[in-house]
Short mmCIF file of N, CA and C in Angstrom, two decimals:
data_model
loop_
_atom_site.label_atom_id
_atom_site.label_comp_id
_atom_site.label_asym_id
_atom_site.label_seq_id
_atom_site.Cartn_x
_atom_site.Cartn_y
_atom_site.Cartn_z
N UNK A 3 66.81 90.76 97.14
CA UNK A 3 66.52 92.12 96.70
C UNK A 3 67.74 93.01 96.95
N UNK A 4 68.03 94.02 96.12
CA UNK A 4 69.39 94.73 96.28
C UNK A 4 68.59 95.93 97.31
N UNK A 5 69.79 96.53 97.74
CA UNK A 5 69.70 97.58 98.79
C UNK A 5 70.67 98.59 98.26
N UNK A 6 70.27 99.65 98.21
CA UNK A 6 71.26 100.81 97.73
C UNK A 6 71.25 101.79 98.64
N UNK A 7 72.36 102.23 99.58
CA UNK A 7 72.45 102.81 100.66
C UNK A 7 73.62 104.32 100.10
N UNK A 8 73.07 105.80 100.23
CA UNK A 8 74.01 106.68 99.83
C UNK A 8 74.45 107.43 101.45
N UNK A 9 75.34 107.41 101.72
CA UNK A 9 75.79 107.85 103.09
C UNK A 9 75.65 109.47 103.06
N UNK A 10 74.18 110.15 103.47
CA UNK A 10 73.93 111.69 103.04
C UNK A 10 75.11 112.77 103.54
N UNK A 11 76.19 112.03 104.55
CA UNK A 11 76.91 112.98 105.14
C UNK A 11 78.83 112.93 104.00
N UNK A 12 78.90 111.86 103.50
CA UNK A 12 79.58 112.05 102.59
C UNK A 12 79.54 112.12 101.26
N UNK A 13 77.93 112.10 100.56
CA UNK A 13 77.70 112.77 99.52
C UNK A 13 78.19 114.08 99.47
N UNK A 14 78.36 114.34 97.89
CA UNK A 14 79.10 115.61 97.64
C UNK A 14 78.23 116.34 96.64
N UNK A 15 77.35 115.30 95.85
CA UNK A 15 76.23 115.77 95.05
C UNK A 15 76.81 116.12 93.50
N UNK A 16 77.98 115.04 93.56
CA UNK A 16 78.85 115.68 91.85
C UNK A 16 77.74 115.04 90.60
N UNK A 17 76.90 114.14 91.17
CA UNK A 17 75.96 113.54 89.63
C UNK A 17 76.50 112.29 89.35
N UNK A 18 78.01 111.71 89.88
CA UNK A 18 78.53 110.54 89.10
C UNK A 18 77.94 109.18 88.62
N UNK A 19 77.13 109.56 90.23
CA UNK A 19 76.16 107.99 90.08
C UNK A 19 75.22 108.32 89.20
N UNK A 20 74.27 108.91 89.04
CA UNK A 20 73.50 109.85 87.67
C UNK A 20 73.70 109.53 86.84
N UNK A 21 75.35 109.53 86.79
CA UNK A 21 75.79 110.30 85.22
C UNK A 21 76.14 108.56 84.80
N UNK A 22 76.14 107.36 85.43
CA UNK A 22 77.02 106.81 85.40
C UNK A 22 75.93 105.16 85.48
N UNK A 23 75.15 105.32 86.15
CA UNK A 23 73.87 104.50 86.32
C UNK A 23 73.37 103.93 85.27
N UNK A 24 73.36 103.07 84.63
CA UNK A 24 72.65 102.52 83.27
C UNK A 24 71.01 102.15 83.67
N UNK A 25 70.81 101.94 84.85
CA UNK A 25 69.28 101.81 85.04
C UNK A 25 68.88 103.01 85.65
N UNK A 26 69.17 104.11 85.74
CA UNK A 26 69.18 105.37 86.00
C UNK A 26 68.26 105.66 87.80
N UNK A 27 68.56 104.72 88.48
CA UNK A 27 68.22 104.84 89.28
C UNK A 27 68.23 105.86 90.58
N UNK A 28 69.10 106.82 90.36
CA UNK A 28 69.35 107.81 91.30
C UNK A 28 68.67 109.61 91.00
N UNK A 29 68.23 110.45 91.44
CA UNK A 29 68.19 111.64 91.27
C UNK A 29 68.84 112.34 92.23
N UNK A 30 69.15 113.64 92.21
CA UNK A 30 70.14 114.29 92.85
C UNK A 30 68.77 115.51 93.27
N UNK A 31 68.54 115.12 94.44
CA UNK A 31 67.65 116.10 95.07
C UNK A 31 68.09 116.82 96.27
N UNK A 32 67.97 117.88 96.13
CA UNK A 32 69.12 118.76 96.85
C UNK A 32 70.33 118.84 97.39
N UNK A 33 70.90 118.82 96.35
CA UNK A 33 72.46 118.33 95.72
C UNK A 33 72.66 117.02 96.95
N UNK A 34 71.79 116.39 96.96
CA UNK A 34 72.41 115.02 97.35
C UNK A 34 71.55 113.88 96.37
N UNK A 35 72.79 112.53 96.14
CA UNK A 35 72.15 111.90 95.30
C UNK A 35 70.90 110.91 95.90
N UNK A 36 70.04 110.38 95.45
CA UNK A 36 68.64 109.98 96.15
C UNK A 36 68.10 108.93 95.15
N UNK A 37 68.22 107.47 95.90
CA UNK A 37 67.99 106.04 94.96
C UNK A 37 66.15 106.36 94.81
N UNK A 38 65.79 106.43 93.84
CA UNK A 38 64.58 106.89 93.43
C UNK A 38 64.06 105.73 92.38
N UNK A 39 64.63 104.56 91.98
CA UNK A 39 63.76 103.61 91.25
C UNK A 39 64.49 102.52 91.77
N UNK A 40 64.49 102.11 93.06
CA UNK A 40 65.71 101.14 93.58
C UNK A 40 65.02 99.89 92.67
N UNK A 41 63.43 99.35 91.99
CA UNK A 41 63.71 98.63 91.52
C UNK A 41 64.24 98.37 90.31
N UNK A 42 64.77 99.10 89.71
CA UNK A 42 65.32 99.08 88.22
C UNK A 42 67.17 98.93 88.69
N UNK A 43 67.13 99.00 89.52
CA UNK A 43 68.82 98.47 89.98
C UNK A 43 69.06 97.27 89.71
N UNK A 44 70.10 96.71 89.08
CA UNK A 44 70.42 95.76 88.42
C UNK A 44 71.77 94.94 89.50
N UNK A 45 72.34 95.87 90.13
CA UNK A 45 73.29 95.42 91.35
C UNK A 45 74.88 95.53 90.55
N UNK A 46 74.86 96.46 89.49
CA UNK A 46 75.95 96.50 88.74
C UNK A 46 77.02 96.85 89.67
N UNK A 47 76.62 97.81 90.26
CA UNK A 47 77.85 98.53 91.60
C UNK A 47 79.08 99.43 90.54
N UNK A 48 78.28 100.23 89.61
CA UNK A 48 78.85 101.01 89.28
C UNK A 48 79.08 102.50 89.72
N UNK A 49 78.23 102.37 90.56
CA UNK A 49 77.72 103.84 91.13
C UNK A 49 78.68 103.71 92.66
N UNK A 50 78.83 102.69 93.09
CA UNK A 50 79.41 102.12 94.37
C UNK A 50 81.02 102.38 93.64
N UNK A 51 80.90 101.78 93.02
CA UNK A 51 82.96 101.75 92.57
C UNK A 51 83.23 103.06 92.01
N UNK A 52 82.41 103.76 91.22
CA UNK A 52 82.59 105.36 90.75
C UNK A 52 82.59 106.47 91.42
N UNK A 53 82.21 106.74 92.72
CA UNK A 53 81.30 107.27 93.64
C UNK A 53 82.68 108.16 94.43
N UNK A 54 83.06 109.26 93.99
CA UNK A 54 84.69 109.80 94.09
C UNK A 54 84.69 110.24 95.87
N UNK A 55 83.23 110.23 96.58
CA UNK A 55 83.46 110.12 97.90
C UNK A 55 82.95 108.79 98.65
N UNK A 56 83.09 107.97 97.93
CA UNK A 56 82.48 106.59 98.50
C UNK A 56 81.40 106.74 99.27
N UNK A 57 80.56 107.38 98.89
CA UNK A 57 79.17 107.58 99.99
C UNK A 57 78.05 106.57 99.55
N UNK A 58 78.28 105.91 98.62
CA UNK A 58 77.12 104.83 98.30
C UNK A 58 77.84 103.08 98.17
N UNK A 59 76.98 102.08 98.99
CA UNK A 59 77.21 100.91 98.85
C UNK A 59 76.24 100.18 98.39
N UNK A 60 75.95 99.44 97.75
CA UNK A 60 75.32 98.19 97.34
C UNK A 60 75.42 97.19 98.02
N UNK A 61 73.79 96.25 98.75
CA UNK A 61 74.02 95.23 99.05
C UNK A 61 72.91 94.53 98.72
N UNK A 62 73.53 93.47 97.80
CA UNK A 62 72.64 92.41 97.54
C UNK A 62 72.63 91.02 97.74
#
């Protein structure tokens, strides 16, 4: 099972993973981003490699 971990203290809340997510798994709830359908994560690690403060990792 994948694990999607966003580190709340170096989120910045820009949307990238949002914007950037093809299984749209994240919402941005009070300007921090928030894995909200972790099962529709596919383990692409696009949101992990895009992520302009590295606050989110993927582990699967």
């Amino acid at each position: 099972m994948v694990n999607v971990i966003v580190d709340e203290d170096l989120c910045v809340g820009c949307g990238v993973c949002i914007d950037d997510c093809p299984s749209n798994v994240f919402e941005l709830i009070n300007e921090i981003a928030k894995v909200v359908r972790i099962d529709d994560c596919t383990a692409c690690r696009l949101c992990e490699s895009e992520c302009p403060s590295e606050a989110i990792v993927v582990e699967d």
